[in-house]
Short mmCIF file of C-alpha atoms in Angstrom, two decimals:
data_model
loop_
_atom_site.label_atom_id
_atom_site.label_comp_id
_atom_site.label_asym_id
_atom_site.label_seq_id
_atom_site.Cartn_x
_atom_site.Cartn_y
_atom_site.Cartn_z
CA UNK A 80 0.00 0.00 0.00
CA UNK A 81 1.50 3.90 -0.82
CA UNK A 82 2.10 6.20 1.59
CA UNK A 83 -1.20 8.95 2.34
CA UNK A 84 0.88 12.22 1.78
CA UNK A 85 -0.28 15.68 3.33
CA UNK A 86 -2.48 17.17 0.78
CA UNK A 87 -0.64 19.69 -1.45
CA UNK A 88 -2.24 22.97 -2.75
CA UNK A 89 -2.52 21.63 -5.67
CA UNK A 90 -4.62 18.58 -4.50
CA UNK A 91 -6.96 20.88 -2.88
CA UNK A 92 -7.67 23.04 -5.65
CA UNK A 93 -8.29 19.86 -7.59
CA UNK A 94 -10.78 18.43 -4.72
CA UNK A 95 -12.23 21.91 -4.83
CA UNK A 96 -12.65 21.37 -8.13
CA UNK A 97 -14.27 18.20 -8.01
CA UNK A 98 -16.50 19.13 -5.47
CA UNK A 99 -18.07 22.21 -7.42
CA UNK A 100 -18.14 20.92 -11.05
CA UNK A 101 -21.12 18.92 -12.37
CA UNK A 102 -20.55 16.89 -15.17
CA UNK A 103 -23.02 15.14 -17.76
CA UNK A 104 -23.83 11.99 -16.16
CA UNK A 105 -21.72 8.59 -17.68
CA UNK A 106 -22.60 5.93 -14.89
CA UNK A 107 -25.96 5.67 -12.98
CA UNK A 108 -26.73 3.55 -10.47
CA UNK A 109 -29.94 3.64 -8.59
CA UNK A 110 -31.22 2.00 -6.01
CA UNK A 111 -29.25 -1.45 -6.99
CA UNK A 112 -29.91 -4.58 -4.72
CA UNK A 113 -28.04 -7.43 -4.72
CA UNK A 114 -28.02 -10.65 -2.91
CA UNK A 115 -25.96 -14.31 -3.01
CA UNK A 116 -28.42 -16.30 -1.42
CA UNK A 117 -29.20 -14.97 2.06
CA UNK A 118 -26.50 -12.64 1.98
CA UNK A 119 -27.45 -9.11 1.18
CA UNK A 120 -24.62 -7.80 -1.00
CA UNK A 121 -25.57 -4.08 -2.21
CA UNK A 122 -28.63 -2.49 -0.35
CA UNK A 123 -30.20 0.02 -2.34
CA UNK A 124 -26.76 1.43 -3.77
CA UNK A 125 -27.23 5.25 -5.79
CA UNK A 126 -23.97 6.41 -7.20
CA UNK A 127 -23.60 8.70 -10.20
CA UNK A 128 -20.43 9.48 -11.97
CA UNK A 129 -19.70 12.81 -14.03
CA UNK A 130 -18.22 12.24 -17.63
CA UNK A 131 -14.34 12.34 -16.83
CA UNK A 132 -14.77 11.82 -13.20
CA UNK A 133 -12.36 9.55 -11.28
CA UNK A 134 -13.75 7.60 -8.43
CA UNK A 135 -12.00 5.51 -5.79
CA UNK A 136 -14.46 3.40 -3.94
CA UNK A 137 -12.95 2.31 -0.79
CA UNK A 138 -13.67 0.09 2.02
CA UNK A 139 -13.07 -3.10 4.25
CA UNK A 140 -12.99 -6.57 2.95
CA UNK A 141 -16.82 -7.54 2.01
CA UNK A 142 -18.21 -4.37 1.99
CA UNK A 143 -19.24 -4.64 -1.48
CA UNK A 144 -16.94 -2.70 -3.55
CA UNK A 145 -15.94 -5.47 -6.31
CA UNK A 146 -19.56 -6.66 -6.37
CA UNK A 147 -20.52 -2.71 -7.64
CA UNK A 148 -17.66 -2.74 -9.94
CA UNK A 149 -18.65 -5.84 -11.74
CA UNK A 150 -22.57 -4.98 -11.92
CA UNK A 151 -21.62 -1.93 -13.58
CA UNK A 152 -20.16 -4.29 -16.37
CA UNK A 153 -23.29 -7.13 -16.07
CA UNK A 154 -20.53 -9.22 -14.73
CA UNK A 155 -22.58 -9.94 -12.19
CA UNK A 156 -26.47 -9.35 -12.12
CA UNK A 157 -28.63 -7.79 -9.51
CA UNK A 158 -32.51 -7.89 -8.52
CA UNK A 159 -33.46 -4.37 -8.42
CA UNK A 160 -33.00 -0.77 -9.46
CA UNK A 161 -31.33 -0.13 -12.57
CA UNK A 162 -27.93 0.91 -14.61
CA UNK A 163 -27.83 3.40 -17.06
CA UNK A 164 -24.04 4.01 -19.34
CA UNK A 165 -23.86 6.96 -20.93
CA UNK A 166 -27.75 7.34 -20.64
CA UNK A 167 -28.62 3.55 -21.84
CA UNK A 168 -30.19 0.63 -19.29
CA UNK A 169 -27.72 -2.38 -19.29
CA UNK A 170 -29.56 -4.68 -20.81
CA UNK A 171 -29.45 -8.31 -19.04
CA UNK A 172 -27.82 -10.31 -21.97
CA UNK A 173 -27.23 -11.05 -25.92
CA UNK A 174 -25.62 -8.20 -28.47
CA UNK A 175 -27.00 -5.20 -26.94
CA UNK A 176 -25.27 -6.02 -24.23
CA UNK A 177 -22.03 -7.16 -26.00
CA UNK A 178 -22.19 -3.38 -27.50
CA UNK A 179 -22.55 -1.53 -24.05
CA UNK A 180 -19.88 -3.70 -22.34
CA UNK A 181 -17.35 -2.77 -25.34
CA UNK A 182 -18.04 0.74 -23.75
CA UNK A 183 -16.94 -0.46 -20.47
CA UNK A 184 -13.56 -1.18 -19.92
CA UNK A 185 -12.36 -3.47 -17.20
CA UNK A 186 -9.18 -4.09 -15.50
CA UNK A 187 -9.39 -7.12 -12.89
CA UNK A 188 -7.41 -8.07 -10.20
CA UNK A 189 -6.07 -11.06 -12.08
CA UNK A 190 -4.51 -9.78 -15.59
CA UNK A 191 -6.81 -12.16 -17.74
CA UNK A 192 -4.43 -11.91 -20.93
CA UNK A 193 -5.06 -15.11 -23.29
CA UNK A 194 -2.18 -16.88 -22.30
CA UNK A 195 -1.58 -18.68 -26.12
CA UNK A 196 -1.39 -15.35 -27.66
CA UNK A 197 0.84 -12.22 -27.95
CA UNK A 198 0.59 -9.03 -26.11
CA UNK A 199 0.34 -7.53 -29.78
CA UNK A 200 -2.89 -10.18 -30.36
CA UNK A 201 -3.96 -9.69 -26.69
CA UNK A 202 -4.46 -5.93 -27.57
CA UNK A 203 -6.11 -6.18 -31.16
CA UNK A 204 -8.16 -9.21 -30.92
CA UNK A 205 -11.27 -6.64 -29.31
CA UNK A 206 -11.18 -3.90 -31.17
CA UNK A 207 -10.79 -6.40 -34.70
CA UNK A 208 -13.68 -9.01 -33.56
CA UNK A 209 -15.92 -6.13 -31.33
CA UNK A 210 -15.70 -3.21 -33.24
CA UNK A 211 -15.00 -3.86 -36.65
CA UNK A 212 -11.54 -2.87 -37.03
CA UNK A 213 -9.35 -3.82 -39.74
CA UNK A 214 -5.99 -5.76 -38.50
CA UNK A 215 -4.13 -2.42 -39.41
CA UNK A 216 -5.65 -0.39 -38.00
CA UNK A 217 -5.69 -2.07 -35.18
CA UNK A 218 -2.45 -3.36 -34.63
CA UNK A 219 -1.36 0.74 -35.33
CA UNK A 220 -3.59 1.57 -32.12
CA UNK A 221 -2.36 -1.06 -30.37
CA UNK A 222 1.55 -0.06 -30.84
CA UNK A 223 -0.06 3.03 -29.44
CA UNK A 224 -1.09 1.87 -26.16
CA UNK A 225 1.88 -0.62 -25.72
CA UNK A 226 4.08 2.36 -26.28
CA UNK A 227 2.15 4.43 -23.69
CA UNK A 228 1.68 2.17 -21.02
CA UNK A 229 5.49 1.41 -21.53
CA UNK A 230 5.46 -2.62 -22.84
CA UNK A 231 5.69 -1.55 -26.44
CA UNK A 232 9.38 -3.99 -26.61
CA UNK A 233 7.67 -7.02 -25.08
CA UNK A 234 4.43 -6.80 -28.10
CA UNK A 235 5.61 -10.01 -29.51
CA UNK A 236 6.29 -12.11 -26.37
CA UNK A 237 3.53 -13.96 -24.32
CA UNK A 238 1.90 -13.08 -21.05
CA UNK A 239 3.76 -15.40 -19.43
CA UNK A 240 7.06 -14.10 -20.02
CA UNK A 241 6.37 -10.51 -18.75
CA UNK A 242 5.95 -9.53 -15.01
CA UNK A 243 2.68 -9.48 -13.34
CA UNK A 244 3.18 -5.35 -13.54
CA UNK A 245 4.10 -5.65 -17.56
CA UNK A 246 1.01 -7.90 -17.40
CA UNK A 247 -1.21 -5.50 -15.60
CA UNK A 248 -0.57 -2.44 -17.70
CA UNK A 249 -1.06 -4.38 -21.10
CA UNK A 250 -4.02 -5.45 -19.78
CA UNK A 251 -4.73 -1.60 -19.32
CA UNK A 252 -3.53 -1.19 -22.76
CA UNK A 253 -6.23 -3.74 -24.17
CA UNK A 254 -9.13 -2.46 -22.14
CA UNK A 255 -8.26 1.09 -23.96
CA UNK A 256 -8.14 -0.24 -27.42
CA UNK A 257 -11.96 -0.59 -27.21
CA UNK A 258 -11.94 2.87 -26.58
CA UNK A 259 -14.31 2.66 -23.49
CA UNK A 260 -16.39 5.48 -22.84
CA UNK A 261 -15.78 4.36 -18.82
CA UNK A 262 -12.80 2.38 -17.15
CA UNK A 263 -13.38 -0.07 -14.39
CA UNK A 264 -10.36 -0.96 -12.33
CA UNK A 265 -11.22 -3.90 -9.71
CA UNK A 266 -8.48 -3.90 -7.36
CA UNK A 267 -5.50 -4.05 -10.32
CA UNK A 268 -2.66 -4.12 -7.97
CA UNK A 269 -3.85 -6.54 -4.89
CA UNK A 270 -1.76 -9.98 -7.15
CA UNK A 271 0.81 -7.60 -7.69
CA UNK A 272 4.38 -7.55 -5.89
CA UNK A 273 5.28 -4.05 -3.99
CA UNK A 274 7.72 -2.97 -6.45
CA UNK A 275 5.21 -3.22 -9.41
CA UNK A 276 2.40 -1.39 -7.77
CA UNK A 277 4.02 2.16 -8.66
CA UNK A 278 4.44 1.21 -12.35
CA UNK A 279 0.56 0.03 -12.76
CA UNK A 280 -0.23 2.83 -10.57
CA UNK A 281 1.54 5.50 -12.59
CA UNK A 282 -0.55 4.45 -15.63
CA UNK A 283 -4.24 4.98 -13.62
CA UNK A 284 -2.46 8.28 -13.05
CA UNK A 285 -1.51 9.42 -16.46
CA UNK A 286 -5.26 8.28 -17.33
CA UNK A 287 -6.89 10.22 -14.89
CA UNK A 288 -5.09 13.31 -15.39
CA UNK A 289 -5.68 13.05 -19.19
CA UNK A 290 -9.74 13.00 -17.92
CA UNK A 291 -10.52 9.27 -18.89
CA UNK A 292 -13.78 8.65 -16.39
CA UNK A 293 -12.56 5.76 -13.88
CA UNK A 294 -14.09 3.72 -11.20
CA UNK A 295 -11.16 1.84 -8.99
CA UNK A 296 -11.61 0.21 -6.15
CA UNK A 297 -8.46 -0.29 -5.06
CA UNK A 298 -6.71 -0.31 -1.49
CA UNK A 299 -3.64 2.25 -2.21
CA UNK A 300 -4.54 5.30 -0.48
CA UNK A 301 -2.24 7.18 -2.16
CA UNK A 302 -3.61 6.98 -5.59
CA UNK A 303 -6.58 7.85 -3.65
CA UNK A 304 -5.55 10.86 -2.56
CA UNK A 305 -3.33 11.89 -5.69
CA UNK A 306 -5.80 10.89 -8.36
CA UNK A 307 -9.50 10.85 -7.10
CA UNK A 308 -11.83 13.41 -8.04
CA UNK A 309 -14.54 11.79 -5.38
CA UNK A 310 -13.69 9.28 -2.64
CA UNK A 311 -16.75 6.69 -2.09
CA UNK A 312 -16.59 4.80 1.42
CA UNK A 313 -18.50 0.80 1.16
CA UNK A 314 -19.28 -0.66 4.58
CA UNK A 315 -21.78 -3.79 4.73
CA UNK A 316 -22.89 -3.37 0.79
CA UNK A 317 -23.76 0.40 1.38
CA UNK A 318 -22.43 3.88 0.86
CA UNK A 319 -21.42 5.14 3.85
CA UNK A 320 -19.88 7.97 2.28
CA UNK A 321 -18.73 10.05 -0.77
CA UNK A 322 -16.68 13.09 -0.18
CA UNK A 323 -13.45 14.76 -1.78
CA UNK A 324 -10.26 13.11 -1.32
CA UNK A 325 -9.02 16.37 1.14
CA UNK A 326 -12.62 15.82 3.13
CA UNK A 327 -12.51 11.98 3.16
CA UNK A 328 -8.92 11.78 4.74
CA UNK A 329 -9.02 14.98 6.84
CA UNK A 330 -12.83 14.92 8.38
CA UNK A 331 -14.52 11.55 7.60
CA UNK A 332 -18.00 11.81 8.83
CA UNK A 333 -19.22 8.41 9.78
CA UNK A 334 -17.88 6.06 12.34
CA UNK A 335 -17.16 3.28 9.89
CA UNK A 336 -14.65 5.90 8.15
CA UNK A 337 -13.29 6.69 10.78
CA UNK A 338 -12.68 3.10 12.00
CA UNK A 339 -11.68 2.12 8.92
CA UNK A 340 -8.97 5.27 8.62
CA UNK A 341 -7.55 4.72 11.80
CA UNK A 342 -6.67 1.13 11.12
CA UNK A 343 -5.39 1.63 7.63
CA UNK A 344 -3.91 5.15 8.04
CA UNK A 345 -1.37 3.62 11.38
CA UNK A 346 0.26 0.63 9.52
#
């Protein structure tokens, strides 16, 4: 886990900035239940995030926060309330929902790169088969992203021969290829070593400051603080809490924030 810095002027005036700008909507959730079995999982969960918005959602084990981040996607399905992308329902299965999810990026915990093909094929084989493109243009976009994300060299080897952090940021590289209207990052440094979590973490940076709209759950606190427009606090499949990063870290509100800050905050 990074080191919580002091806040600098700088991140103020960008919490500021998040807290007065309203942005056209690009994720909706409202009122989303979910259960597995007798276990209530989300209760009645409203979030809404601004076109270019980045928001860390943050909270103890089980609170919920991976379960959000893959209903977003349809990943996982829910019983009530609804999802709206860019203004559209998710629909519950077949093409239509095929074409929303290519708007939907997703970064997982575990890299999920197709382990029989190269990075270059990893990173083309969506945008060809998904959205049409030709293998030229799509290996061009692709070189792109490799170059960006920093694994351009390793394009022809196979997942297996990078490191889990080379891993992590091409599978970065492939969820941008679709050109996602939204990224979802579901915890995409927890498998990795210490000494990779800067490099992956450096890339969600870069992203965020060039205004792609993010949702990471994540347990660095630092990216948190550095990179978050809006902080959301999970406890018990609710929001507790959704604040600035300055406000979150400075003056949490609720008891479970402040439980949970004083634990993570003195190790």
């Amino acid at each position: 886990m990074d080191e919580v810095k002091p806040a600098t002027a700088e991140d103020r005036a960008r919490g500021a900035k998040g807290a007065a700008r309203t942005r056209e909507p690009i994720v909706v959730v409202e009122g989303v239940n979910k259960h597995y079995g007798d276990l209530h999982v989300l209760k009645d969960v409203h979030l809404t995030v601004g076109k270019g918005d980045v928001v860390v959602v943050l909270g103890p084990s089980g609170s919920g926060k991976s379960t959000l981040c893959r209903t977003i996607n349809r990943l996982e399905t829910f019983e009530s309330g609804r999802i709206l992308i860019d203004g559209q329902p998710l629909p519950e299965e077949g093409k239509e929902l095929a074409r929303l999810r290519a708007d939907v990026g997703m970064v997982f915990q575990s890299f999920n790169l197709f382990a029989h093909k190269t990075i270059l094929d990893n990173v083309t084989l969506g945008p060809i088969k998904a959205r049409g493109k030709s293998r030229e243009a799509a290996e061009k976009h692709a070189t792109e992203l490799l170059e960006r994300v920093g694994v351009l060299k390793q394009k022809d080897k196979y997942p297996a021969q990078l490191s889990g952090g080379q891993q992590q940021r091409v599978a970065i590289a492939r969820s941008l290829a679709m050109e996602p209207k939204v990224m979802l990052f579901d915890e995409p440094t927890s498998a990795l070593d210490p000494e990779m979590i800067n490099e992956v973490l450096d890339v969600m940076t870069e992203l965020a400051g060039e205004g792609m709209t993010m949702i990471v759950v994540t347990h660095e606190m630092g990216f948190a603080r550095r990179a978050a427009d809006r902080v959301v606090f999970m406890a018990d499949g609710e929001i507790v809490e959704s604040d600035t990063p300055e406000e979150f870290f400075t003056n949490a509100k609720s008891p479970r924030a402040k439980d949970f800050l004083s634990k993570i905050l003195t190790h």
